[in-house]
Short mmCIF file of C-alpha atoms and ligand atoms in Angstrom, two decimals:
data_model
loop_
_atom_site.label_atom_id
_atom_site.label_comp_id
_atom_site.label_asym_id
_atom_site.label_seq_id
_atom_site.Cartn_x
_atom_site.Cartn_y
_atom_site.Cartn_z
CA UNK A 1 143.82 11.75 -124.79
CA UNK A 2 140.74 10.70 -123.49
CA UNK A 3 141.41 6.33 -123.86
CA UNK A 4 142.24 4.74 -120.93
CA UNK A 5 145.07 2.25 -120.98
CA UNK A 6 144.49 -1.09 -119.64
CA UNK A 7 147.07 -2.40 -117.24
CA UNK A 8 150.70 -3.64 -117.19
CA UNK A 9 152.46 -6.65 -115.65
CA UNK A 10 156.18 -7.49 -114.75
CA UNK A 11 157.23 -10.77 -113.11
CA UNK A 12 160.96 -12.10 -111.97
CA UNK A 13 161.92 -15.15 -111.08
CA UNK A 14 164.46 -16.39 -108.79
CA UNK A 15 166.43 -13.27 -108.19
CA UNK A 16 167.65 -11.54 -104.88
CA UNK A 17 165.68 -8.17 -105.69
CA UNK A 18 162.70 -9.24 -106.75
CA UNK A 19 160.37 -7.04 -104.74
CA UNK A 20 162.67 -4.25 -106.22
CA UNK A 21 162.79 -5.14 -109.61
CA UNK A 22 159.37 -5.65 -109.53
CA UNK A 23 158.58 -1.96 -108.18
CA UNK A 24 160.77 -0.53 -111.33
CA UNK A 25 159.43 -3.05 -113.39
CA UNK A 26 156.15 -1.55 -112.63
CA UNK A 27 157.59 2.02 -113.01
CA UNK A 28 158.23 1.68 -116.40
CA UNK A 29 154.63 0.49 -117.25
CA UNK A 30 152.98 3.39 -115.39
CA UNK A 31 151.41 4.10 -118.55
CA UNK A 32 150.11 1.15 -118.51
CA UNK A 33 147.44 1.96 -115.41
CA UNK A 34 147.39 4.72 -113.41
CA UNK A 35 144.61 3.29 -110.86
CA UNK A 36 146.57 0.58 -108.73
CA UNK A 37 149.99 -0.90 -108.53
CA UNK A 38 150.03 -3.78 -106.59
CA UNK A 39 153.57 -6.71 -105.77
CA UNK A 40 152.91 -10.45 -104.89
CA UNK A 41 156.44 -12.26 -103.57
CA UNK A 42 156.68 -15.97 -102.76
CA UNK A 43 158.80 -16.94 -99.91
CA UNK A 44 159.09 -20.50 -98.71
CA UNK A 45 155.26 -21.37 -100.21
CA UNK A 46 154.07 -18.17 -98.73
CA UNK A 47 152.60 -15.44 -100.75
CA UNK A 48 153.25 -11.96 -99.38
CA UNK A 49 151.42 -9.40 -101.38
CA UNK A 50 151.08 -5.37 -101.14
CA UNK A 51 148.71 -3.36 -102.84
CA UNK A 52 147.28 -0.12 -103.22
CA UNK A 53 145.40 2.68 -105.32
CA UNK A 54 147.53 5.54 -106.62
CA UNK A 55 150.67 5.03 -108.73
CA UNK A 56 153.84 2.87 -107.98
CA UNK A 57 156.09 5.20 -106.62
CA UNK A 58 153.40 6.63 -103.86
CA UNK A 59 152.17 3.09 -103.13
CA UNK A 60 155.56 1.87 -102.46
CA UNK A 61 158.47 2.94 -100.21
CA UNK A 62 161.64 1.26 -98.77
CA UNK A 63 159.02 -0.05 -95.56
CA UNK A 64 156.42 -1.42 -98.02
CA UNK A 65 159.18 -3.30 -100.61
CA UNK A 66 160.44 -4.67 -96.85
CA UNK A 67 157.37 -6.71 -96.41
CA UNK A 68 157.40 -8.76 -99.70
CA UNK A 69 160.39 -10.94 -99.11
CA UNK A 70 161.39 -13.81 -101.47
CA UNK A 71 163.10 -14.72 -104.75
CA UNK A 72 159.88 -14.37 -107.25
CA UNK A 73 157.59 -11.47 -107.36
CA UNK A 74 154.91 -10.49 -110.34
CA UNK A 75 153.50 -6.87 -110.19
CA UNK A 76 150.34 -5.17 -111.73
CA UNK A 77 149.57 -1.69 -112.63
CA UNK A 78 145.99 -1.04 -113.24
CA UNK A 79 143.29 0.59 -114.94
CA UNK A 80 140.11 0.09 -114.48
CA UNK A 81 138.35 -2.17 -117.50
CA UNK A 82 136.21 -4.52 -115.80
CA UNK A 83 135.27 -4.26 -112.88
CA UNK A 84 134.90 -1.10 -110.33
CA UNK A 85 137.83 1.14 -109.64
CA UNK A 86 138.48 -0.46 -105.93
CA UNK A 87 140.95 -1.79 -103.54
CA UNK A 88 139.27 -5.02 -103.62
CA UNK A 89 139.72 -4.90 -107.66
CA UNK A 90 143.93 -4.22 -107.47
CA UNK A 91 145.98 -7.06 -108.73
CA UNK A 92 147.59 -9.21 -107.97
CA UNK A 93 144.92 -11.56 -106.72
CA UNK A 94 146.21 -13.96 -104.12
CA UNK A 95 144.44 -17.34 -103.93
CA UNK A 96 144.23 -20.60 -102.02
CA UNK A 97 143.94 -23.59 -104.05
CA UNK A 98 144.81 -27.54 -103.27
CA UNK A 99 147.79 -26.92 -105.18
CA UNK A 100 149.55 -24.15 -103.02
CA UNK A 101 148.77 -19.97 -103.49
CA UNK A 102 148.62 -18.23 -106.80
CA UNK A 103 148.67 -15.06 -107.23
CA UNK A 104 147.64 -13.76 -110.92
CA UNK A 105 148.14 -10.50 -112.33
CA UNK A 106 145.81 -10.10 -115.81
CA UNK A 107 146.11 -7.50 -118.80
CA UNK A 108 143.25 -7.49 -120.83
CA UNK A 109 139.29 -8.41 -120.45
CA UNK A 110 137.19 -11.14 -121.11
CA UNK A 111 134.67 -10.93 -123.21
CA UNK A 112 132.82 -13.86 -122.06
CA UNK A 113 133.23 -12.89 -118.14
CA UNK A 114 129.21 -12.39 -117.38
CA UNK A 115 128.79 -16.55 -118.43
CA UNK A 116 131.22 -17.96 -116.66
CA UNK A 117 130.78 -16.10 -113.77
CA UNK A 118 126.95 -17.05 -113.26
CA UNK A 119 127.91 -20.46 -114.25
CA UNK A 120 130.37 -20.58 -111.07
CA UNK A 121 128.17 -18.61 -108.86
CA UNK A 122 125.63 -21.37 -109.84
CA UNK A 123 127.86 -23.89 -109.08
CA UNK A 124 129.04 -22.31 -104.89
CA UNK A 125 131.72 -20.05 -106.08
CA UNK A 126 132.19 -17.13 -103.54
CA UNK A 127 133.99 -14.20 -105.46
CA UNK A 128 135.86 -11.51 -103.18
CA UNK A 129 136.52 -9.01 -106.30
CA UNK A 130 134.32 -8.02 -109.04
CA UNK A 131 136.87 -8.01 -111.90
CA UNK A 132 136.95 -10.81 -114.30
CA UNK A 133 140.39 -11.70 -113.67
CA UNK A 134 139.64 -13.61 -110.75
CA UNK A 135 137.02 -15.94 -112.66
CA UNK A 136 140.78 -17.61 -114.16
CA UNK A 137 141.64 -18.42 -110.63
CA UNK A 138 138.76 -19.84 -109.63
CA UNK A 139 139.08 -22.19 -112.50
CA UNK A 140 142.24 -22.74 -111.96
CA UNK A 141 141.46 -23.78 -108.59
CA UNK A 142 138.32 -26.09 -109.99
CA UNK A 143 140.51 -27.99 -112.85
CA UNK A 144 141.08 -31.82 -111.47
CA UNK A 145 144.40 -31.77 -113.83
CA UNK A 146 147.39 -33.67 -113.37
CA UNK A 147 149.38 -30.63 -112.63
CA UNK A 148 149.99 -26.83 -112.43
CA UNK A 149 150.51 -26.46 -116.03
CA UNK A 150 148.04 -28.62 -116.86
CA UNK A 151 144.86 -26.94 -114.91
CA UNK A 152 146.00 -23.70 -116.09
CA UNK A 153 145.73 -24.89 -119.60
CA UNK A 154 142.35 -26.39 -118.61
CA UNK A 155 141.11 -23.08 -117.10
CA UNK A 156 141.75 -21.41 -120.10
CA UNK A 157 140.15 -23.20 -123.03
CA UNK A 158 136.77 -21.92 -121.07
CA UNK A 159 137.48 -18.23 -121.33
CA UNK A 160 137.35 -16.14 -124.25
CA UNK A 161 138.96 -12.65 -125.11
CA UNK A 162 142.11 -10.90 -124.28
CA UNK A 163 144.74 -11.95 -122.08
CA UNK A 164 148.12 -11.82 -121.22
CA UNK A 165 148.79 -13.37 -117.42
CA UNK A 166 151.66 -13.84 -114.82
CA UNK A 167 150.84 -16.68 -112.70
CA UNK A 168 152.86 -16.47 -109.05
CA UNK A 169 152.99 -20.40 -108.00
CA UNK A 170 155.34 -22.29 -105.40
CA UNK A 171 156.72 -23.73 -108.94
CA UNK A 172 157.52 -20.43 -110.62
CA UNK A 173 155.80 -18.15 -112.49
CA UNK A 174 153.78 -19.07 -115.19
CA UNK A 175 153.81 -16.42 -118.38
CA UNK A 176 150.49 -17.08 -120.56
CA UNK A 177 149.38 -14.82 -123.41
CA UNK A 178 145.43 -15.90 -125.41
CA UNK A 179 145.48 -17.21 -128.69
CA UNK A 180 144.72 -14.05 -130.34
CA UNK A 181 147.80 -12.86 -128.53
CA UNK A 182 145.96 -9.06 -128.25
CA UNK A 183 147.60 -7.41 -125.69
CA UNK A 184 151.93 -7.80 -125.30
CA UNK A 185 153.34 -10.12 -123.13
CA UNK A 186 157.29 -10.35 -123.59
CA UNK A 187 160.27 -12.41 -122.20
CA UNK A 188 163.93 -11.24 -120.82
CA UNK A 189 166.87 -12.69 -118.87
CA UNK A 190 168.71 -10.37 -116.29
CA UNK A 191 171.77 -12.09 -114.72
CA UNK A 192 170.51 -15.37 -115.59
CA UNK A 193 166.63 -14.76 -113.49
CA UNK A 194 164.23 -14.89 -116.08
CA UNK A 195 161.81 -11.71 -116.04
CA UNK A 196 158.53 -10.73 -118.24
CA UNK A 197 156.65 -7.81 -118.92
CA UNK A 198 153.94 -6.01 -120.71
CA UNK A 199 156.30 -4.05 -122.93
CA UNK A 200 160.35 -4.42 -123.25
CA UNK A 201 161.26 -0.72 -121.56
CA UNK A 202 160.58 -2.49 -118.23
CA UNK A 203 163.82 -4.63 -118.78
CA UNK A 204 165.55 -1.62 -119.98
CA UNK A 205 165.12 -0.22 -116.45
CA UNK A 206 166.39 -3.15 -114.42
CA UNK A 207 169.44 -3.70 -117.29
CA UNK A 208 167.37 -7.35 -118.41
CA UNK A 209 167.48 -8.57 -122.55
CA UNK A 210 165.05 -9.15 -123.89
CA UNK A 211 164.67 -12.56 -125.24
CA UNK A 212 161.16 -12.88 -127.39
CA UNK A 213 157.67 -12.41 -126.83
CA UNK A 214 155.46 -14.87 -125.23
CA UNK A 215 153.33 -16.64 -128.23
CA UNK A 216 149.82 -16.53 -128.73
CA UNK A 217 148.39 -19.74 -127.12
CA UNK A 218 151.36 -20.68 -124.90
CA UNK A 219 152.22 -20.73 -121.47
CA UNK A 220 156.25 -20.12 -120.68
CA UNK A 221 157.38 -21.07 -117.07
CA UNK A 222 159.91 -18.47 -115.16
CA UNK A 223 161.83 -21.16 -113.05
CA UNK A 224 165.38 -21.80 -111.24
CA UNK A 225 166.18 -23.72 -114.83
CA UNK A 226 164.95 -20.83 -117.43
CA UNK A 227 161.97 -20.96 -119.25
CA UNK A 228 160.13 -24.29 -120.32
CA UNK A 229 157.03 -23.63 -123.20
CA UNK A 230 154.00 -25.42 -123.84
CA UNK A 231 151.10 -25.20 -126.07
CA UNK A 232 147.76 -24.96 -124.95
CA UNK A 233 145.83 -23.37 -127.79
CA UNK A 234 146.36 -23.24 -131.63
CA UNK A 235 147.39 -19.32 -132.49
CA UNK A 236 145.08 -17.24 -134.38
CA UNK A 237 147.11 -13.99 -133.78
CA UNK A 238 145.57 -11.19 -134.06
CA UNK A 239 147.49 -8.11 -132.21
CA UNK A 240 145.76 -4.99 -130.70
CA UNK A 241 147.00 -2.25 -133.62
CA UNK A 242 146.26 0.17 -131.18
CA UNK A 243 149.33 -0.62 -128.97
CA UNK A 244 151.36 1.15 -131.91
CA UNK A 245 148.96 3.82 -132.63
CA UNK A 246 149.20 4.98 -129.26
CA UNK A 247 148.89 2.89 -125.79
CA UNK A 248 152.33 1.52 -126.03
CA UNK A 249 155.73 3.49 -125.30
CA UNK A 250 157.67 4.67 -128.20
CA UNK A 251 160.72 3.08 -126.73
CA UNK A 252 159.04 -0.78 -126.56
CA UNK A 253 159.42 -3.25 -128.72
CA UNK A 254 155.92 -4.93 -129.24
CA UNK A 255 154.91 -7.69 -131.30
CA UNK A 256 158.57 -7.92 -132.57
CA UNK A 257 158.19 -4.29 -133.79
CA UNK A 258 159.40 -0.95 -132.34
CA UNK A 259 156.76 1.28 -131.52
CA UNK A 260 158.63 4.36 -132.29
CA UNK A 261 159.23 2.94 -136.02
CA UNK A 262 155.86 1.91 -136.45
CA UNK A 263 154.52 5.61 -135.56
CA UNK A 264 157.09 7.59 -137.73
CA UNK A 265 155.86 4.96 -140.78
CA UNK A 266 152.37 5.84 -139.85
CA UNK A 267 153.25 9.29 -140.26
CA UNK A 268 155.34 8.62 -143.40
CA UNK A 269 152.03 7.18 -145.10
CA UNK A 270 149.50 9.66 -143.93
CA UNK A 271 152.34 12.39 -145.73
CA UNK A 272 151.57 10.53 -148.71
CA UNK A 273 147.85 9.67 -148.35
CA UNK A 274 147.16 13.41 -147.33
CA UNK A 275 149.94 15.70 -148.49
CA UNK A 276 149.51 19.67 -147.14
CA UNK A 277 151.04 22.61 -148.53
CA UNK A 278 152.51 24.16 -145.36
CA UNK A 279 155.62 25.62 -143.34
CA UNK A 280 156.12 23.58 -140.42
CA UNK A 281 154.19 19.92 -139.14
CA UNK A 282 153.68 20.77 -135.13
CA UNK A 283 152.85 17.62 -133.28
CA UNK A 284 150.72 17.00 -130.31
CA UNK A 285 153.01 15.66 -127.58
CA UNK A 286 153.83 13.07 -126.82
CA UNK A 287 151.15 11.08 -128.76
CA UNK A 288 151.73 12.49 -132.01
CA UNK A 289 155.32 12.85 -131.28
CA UNK A 290 156.77 10.29 -133.83
CA UNK A 291 154.34 9.91 -136.16
CA UNK A 292 154.93 14.17 -137.04
CA UNK A 293 158.79 12.69 -137.31
CA UNK A 294 157.68 10.80 -140.43
CA UNK A 295 155.23 13.06 -142.03
CA UNK A 296 157.94 15.97 -141.94
CA UNK A 297 160.82 13.60 -143.29
CA UNK A 298 158.31 12.18 -145.84
CA UNK A 299 156.59 15.77 -146.52
CA UNK A 300 160.23 17.65 -146.81
CA UNK A 301 158.37 20.01 -144.51
CA UNK A 302 160.21 20.72 -141.20
CA UNK A 303 159.20 19.69 -138.14
CA UNK A 304 158.82 22.07 -134.84
CA UNK A 305 157.68 21.86 -131.34
CA UNK A 306 155.08 24.42 -131.59
CA UNK A 307 153.16 22.67 -128.37
CA UNK A 308 155.40 22.14 -125.40
CA UNK A 309 153.33 19.54 -122.57
CA UNK A 310 153.61 20.46 -118.91
CA UNK A 311 154.31 16.45 -117.66
CA UNK A 312 153.63 17.53 -114.00
CA UNK A 313 150.12 17.64 -113.80
CA UNK A 314 149.18 15.09 -111.71
CA UNK A 315 145.56 13.68 -110.52
CA UNK A 316 145.98 15.84 -106.99
CA UNK A 317 145.35 19.18 -109.17
CA UNK A 318 142.66 20.79 -108.66
CA UNK A 319 140.99 22.92 -111.66
CA UNK A 320 139.41 26.43 -110.25
CA UNK A 321 135.78 27.29 -110.42
CA UNK A 322 135.89 30.10 -112.80
CA UNK A 323 135.55 29.77 -116.07
CA UNK A 324 138.69 30.11 -117.61
CA UNK A 325 138.85 29.84 -122.07
CA UNK A 326 140.07 26.52 -123.03
CA UNK A 327 141.34 25.79 -118.97
CA UNK A 328 141.71 22.17 -118.88
CA UNK A 329 144.09 21.85 -122.01
CA UNK A 330 145.89 24.84 -121.35
CA UNK A 331 147.43 23.43 -118.14
CA UNK A 332 148.79 20.49 -120.35
CA UNK A 333 149.66 21.99 -123.60
CA UNK A 334 151.07 25.46 -124.31
CA UNK A 335 151.71 26.67 -128.08
CA UNK A 336 155.37 28.12 -128.55
CA UNK A 337 153.92 31.52 -130.44
CA UNK A 338 157.76 31.57 -132.22
CA UNK A 339 157.16 28.93 -134.15
CA UNK A 340 153.41 29.04 -135.25
CA UNK A 341 152.87 32.64 -135.36
CA UNK A 342 152.15 33.56 -139.62
CA UNK A 343 152.72 29.94 -140.29
CA UNK A 344 150.84 27.17 -142.60
CA UNK A 345 150.35 24.29 -139.74
CA UNK A 346 150.24 20.60 -139.97
CA UNK A 347 149.18 19.19 -136.91
CA UNK A 348 150.20 15.56 -135.81
CA UNK A 349 148.14 13.79 -133.40
CA UNK A 350 147.49 10.02 -133.21
CA UNK A 351 143.48 10.25 -132.73
CA UNK A 352 140.02 12.29 -132.49
CA UNK A 353 137.71 10.92 -130.11
CA UNK A 354 135.18 13.55 -128.60
CA UNK A 355 136.73 16.28 -130.97
CA UNK A 356 136.58 18.71 -128.19
CA UNK A 357 140.53 18.35 -127.40
CA UNK A 358 141.36 18.79 -131.33
CA UNK A 359 138.95 21.67 -131.39
CA UNK A 360 140.69 23.29 -128.24
CA UNK A 361 144.18 22.65 -129.70
CA UNK A 362 143.36 24.03 -133.08
CA UNK A 363 141.73 27.71 -131.25
CA UNK A 364 144.63 27.74 -129.38
CA UNK A 365 146.91 27.73 -132.42
CA UNK A 366 144.94 30.13 -134.11
CA UNK A 367 145.89 32.25 -130.88
CA UNK A 368 149.01 31.52 -131.04
CA UNK A 369 149.30 33.11 -134.67
CA UNK A 370 149.43 30.39 -136.86
CA UNK A 371 147.63 31.12 -140.30
CA UNK A 372 145.93 27.86 -140.82
CA UNK A 373 145.67 24.70 -139.27
CA UNK A 374 145.80 21.23 -141.34
CA UNK A 375 145.14 18.08 -139.44
CA UNK A 376 147.01 15.36 -140.10
CA UNK A 377 145.69 11.96 -137.91
CA UNK A 378 147.61 9.09 -138.03
CA UNK A 379 145.22 6.16 -137.43
CA UNK A 380 141.53 5.77 -138.95
CA UNK A 381 138.46 7.46 -137.48
CA UNK A 382 137.58 5.63 -133.88
CA UNK A 383 134.28 4.24 -134.68
CA UNK A 384 133.84 1.62 -132.52
CA UNK A 385 134.34 0.24 -128.65
CA UNK A 386 137.05 -1.94 -127.57
CA UNK A 387 135.96 -5.49 -125.74
CA UNK A 388 139.27 -6.38 -124.93
CA UNK A 389 140.70 -4.11 -122.06
CA UNK A 390 141.11 -0.68 -123.36
CA UNK A 391 138.81 1.55 -122.18
CA UNK A 392 137.18 3.22 -125.03
CA UNK A 393 134.54 5.77 -124.73
CA UNK A 394 130.88 4.26 -125.96
CA UNK A 395 130.07 4.36 -129.37
CA UNK A 396 127.79 7.79 -128.56
CA UNK A 397 130.79 9.62 -127.45
CA UNK A 398 133.39 9.19 -130.59
CA UNK A 399 132.39 11.50 -132.97
CA UNK A 400 133.93 9.47 -135.71
CA UNK A 401 130.89 6.61 -135.19
CA UNK A 402 128.13 9.83 -135.91
CA UNK A 403 129.92 12.28 -138.09
CA UNK A 404 131.43 12.22 -141.45
CA UNK A 405 135.32 13.46 -141.80
CA UNK A 406 134.48 17.03 -143.50
CA UNK A 407 131.43 17.69 -140.61
CA UNK A 408 134.28 16.58 -138.04
CA UNK A 409 136.64 18.99 -140.24
CA UNK A 410 134.53 21.37 -139.51
CA UNK A 411 133.81 20.74 -135.83
CA UNK A 412 137.56 21.07 -134.91
CA UNK A 413 137.57 23.88 -136.93
CA UNK A 414 140.83 22.92 -139.33
CA UNK A 415 141.37 24.28 -142.78
CA UNK A 416 141.74 20.69 -143.93
CA UNK A 417 141.53 17.13 -142.29
CA UNK A 418 143.15 13.77 -142.55
CA UNK A 419 143.43 10.64 -141.48
CA UNK A 420 145.69 7.54 -142.18
CA UNK A 421 142.87 4.92 -144.09
CA UNK A 422 142.84 1.49 -142.73
CA UNK A 423 144.82 -0.06 -145.20
CA UNK A 424 147.55 2.75 -145.15
CA UNK A 425 147.56 1.66 -141.27
CA UNK A 426 147.86 -1.94 -142.19
CA UNK A 427 150.65 -1.93 -144.78
CA UNK A 428 152.70 0.72 -142.26
CA UNK A 429 152.31 -1.76 -139.46
CA UNK A 430 153.08 -4.96 -142.05
CA UNK A 431 150.20 -7.12 -141.15
CA UNK A 432 147.19 -8.18 -143.35
CA UNK A 433 143.59 -6.92 -141.45
CA UNK A 434 143.03 -10.95 -140.99
CA UNK A 435 145.61 -10.98 -138.78
CA UNK A 436 145.32 -7.88 -136.70
CA UNK A 437 142.69 -6.18 -134.15
CA UNK A 438 141.33 -3.26 -135.48
CA UNK A 439 137.97 -3.56 -134.48
CA UNK A 440 138.23 0.20 -133.22
CA UNK A 441 138.42 1.50 -136.58
CA UNK A 442 136.51 -1.17 -138.41
CA UNK A 443 133.73 -3.12 -136.23
CA UNK A 444 135.28 -6.05 -136.93
CA UNK A 445 136.16 -7.83 -133.99
CA UNK A 446 138.35 -11.06 -133.89
CA UNK A 447 137.27 -12.60 -131.10
CA UNK A 448 133.13 -12.64 -131.07
CA UNK A 449 131.85 -10.40 -128.77
CA UNK A 450 128.52 -12.17 -127.08
CA UNK A 451 125.63 -9.93 -127.99
CA UNK A 452 125.22 -9.53 -124.41
CA UNK A 453 128.01 -7.58 -124.12
CA UNK A 454 127.22 -5.28 -127.34
CA UNK A 455 123.94 -4.63 -125.81
CA UNK A 456 125.27 -3.24 -122.76
CA UNK A 457 127.06 -1.15 -124.98
CA UNK A 458 124.64 -0.06 -127.06
CA UNK A 459 122.34 0.89 -123.46
CA UNK A 460 125.16 2.71 -122.44
CA UNK A 461 124.29 4.71 -125.91
CA UNK A 462 120.97 5.23 -125.68
CA UNK A 463 121.86 6.90 -122.04
FE1 LIG B 501 143.28 -2.60 -129.74
FE2 LIG B 501 141.04 -1.17 -130.86
FE3 LIG B 501 141.15 -4.45 -131.09
FE4 LIG B 501 141.10 -2.87 -129.01
S1 LIG B 501 139.16 -3.10 -130.15
S2 LIG B 501 142.11 -4.88 -129.12
S3 LIG B 501 141.79 -0.90 -128.96
S4 LIG B 501 143.07 -2.45 -131.62
#
């Protein structure tokens, strides 16, 4: 899947094992960002931080976790969507302010970051990172509000876009979600200690109980006393539907819904919209798994694992120079000849981006003896870029931005191709268009994207 996940955040307040719990929480959220990992803890009014490029398990060992004392911690895993992929941009970002030290972990992307940055630079601000997340700390530091919570609220009035934040302070952790609630952020409790995480799968790993989501436009303070809440903006809730299509883990509750159940519902609806006369339903693992289950259940066609995924392909894997046909995909996926030979196969995946991977998989199934391959996609054609924190390719790279469904079918060499409709996706998700972000499928952006940001995309398209 060529989409890159955005970021994941985790926080725990007033717990003896704060750094260890943050490590485990980040481990569960690794799918949300694989470039860098970091943890900040608070002890006696001082913030300690450890950050590094790499996977959570590679960045942290016992010695490093021991350098993170204190009963309160926040953590972050990152894939860069704004700001270069550099260690200086790894989070949490730590900042000394008149209100004491702060550390920030941000999931999302601000659409007016460039304007705010140049305003702040004109008034003398000096930045230590190139990421948009640092802007929020600058705005908080400059606020003259009477207390930290009010300063956070004031700072956020200036920023637009997607942000699920954890801010570590001497008062506790502030968990914040933008008024559109584009990215997820949930609250839980572990042995009386309040916790927060991008997805509930992090709670499962540490034995915490899910409580609720941070509401759009809400600041929740996590402290020794538990949760206290403050509303800083009127909510206009438009959560990112792609979290349910692809990004989030299927065992998570995201936006109050089971991701696995939503994906199955997408698949069932897809079967009704695009039936196929076939012998077997095969998912592209792992992304098409639950949609394929839904498709099989609804259509009555047997489900079978006709492709096997190698889960141990790390970043250190070196592709040999010599040209081996379909090499890149074959490293990750291999067909099970016994399942597909002589069969009419329905191949289910969550999306098609450039089309090249889908074509390789179709060819792979035919090479393994599949008689027909009917491709079914559990979301509508992806035709626009995301400006809210997902690293989508530019429009020019998205095959559906320039080609019709029949042209894509020919390109991927399928016998037939069917995408889930926008209406079908929203119905299965259980929210109307105006209350959901579907921009990468529809081009309808719920938070206005400034012209210069769109121009940036067009400039990339024109390259
Ligand atoms: Fe999610 Fe797509 Fe909206 Fe980005 S544009 S927030 S990926 S639905």
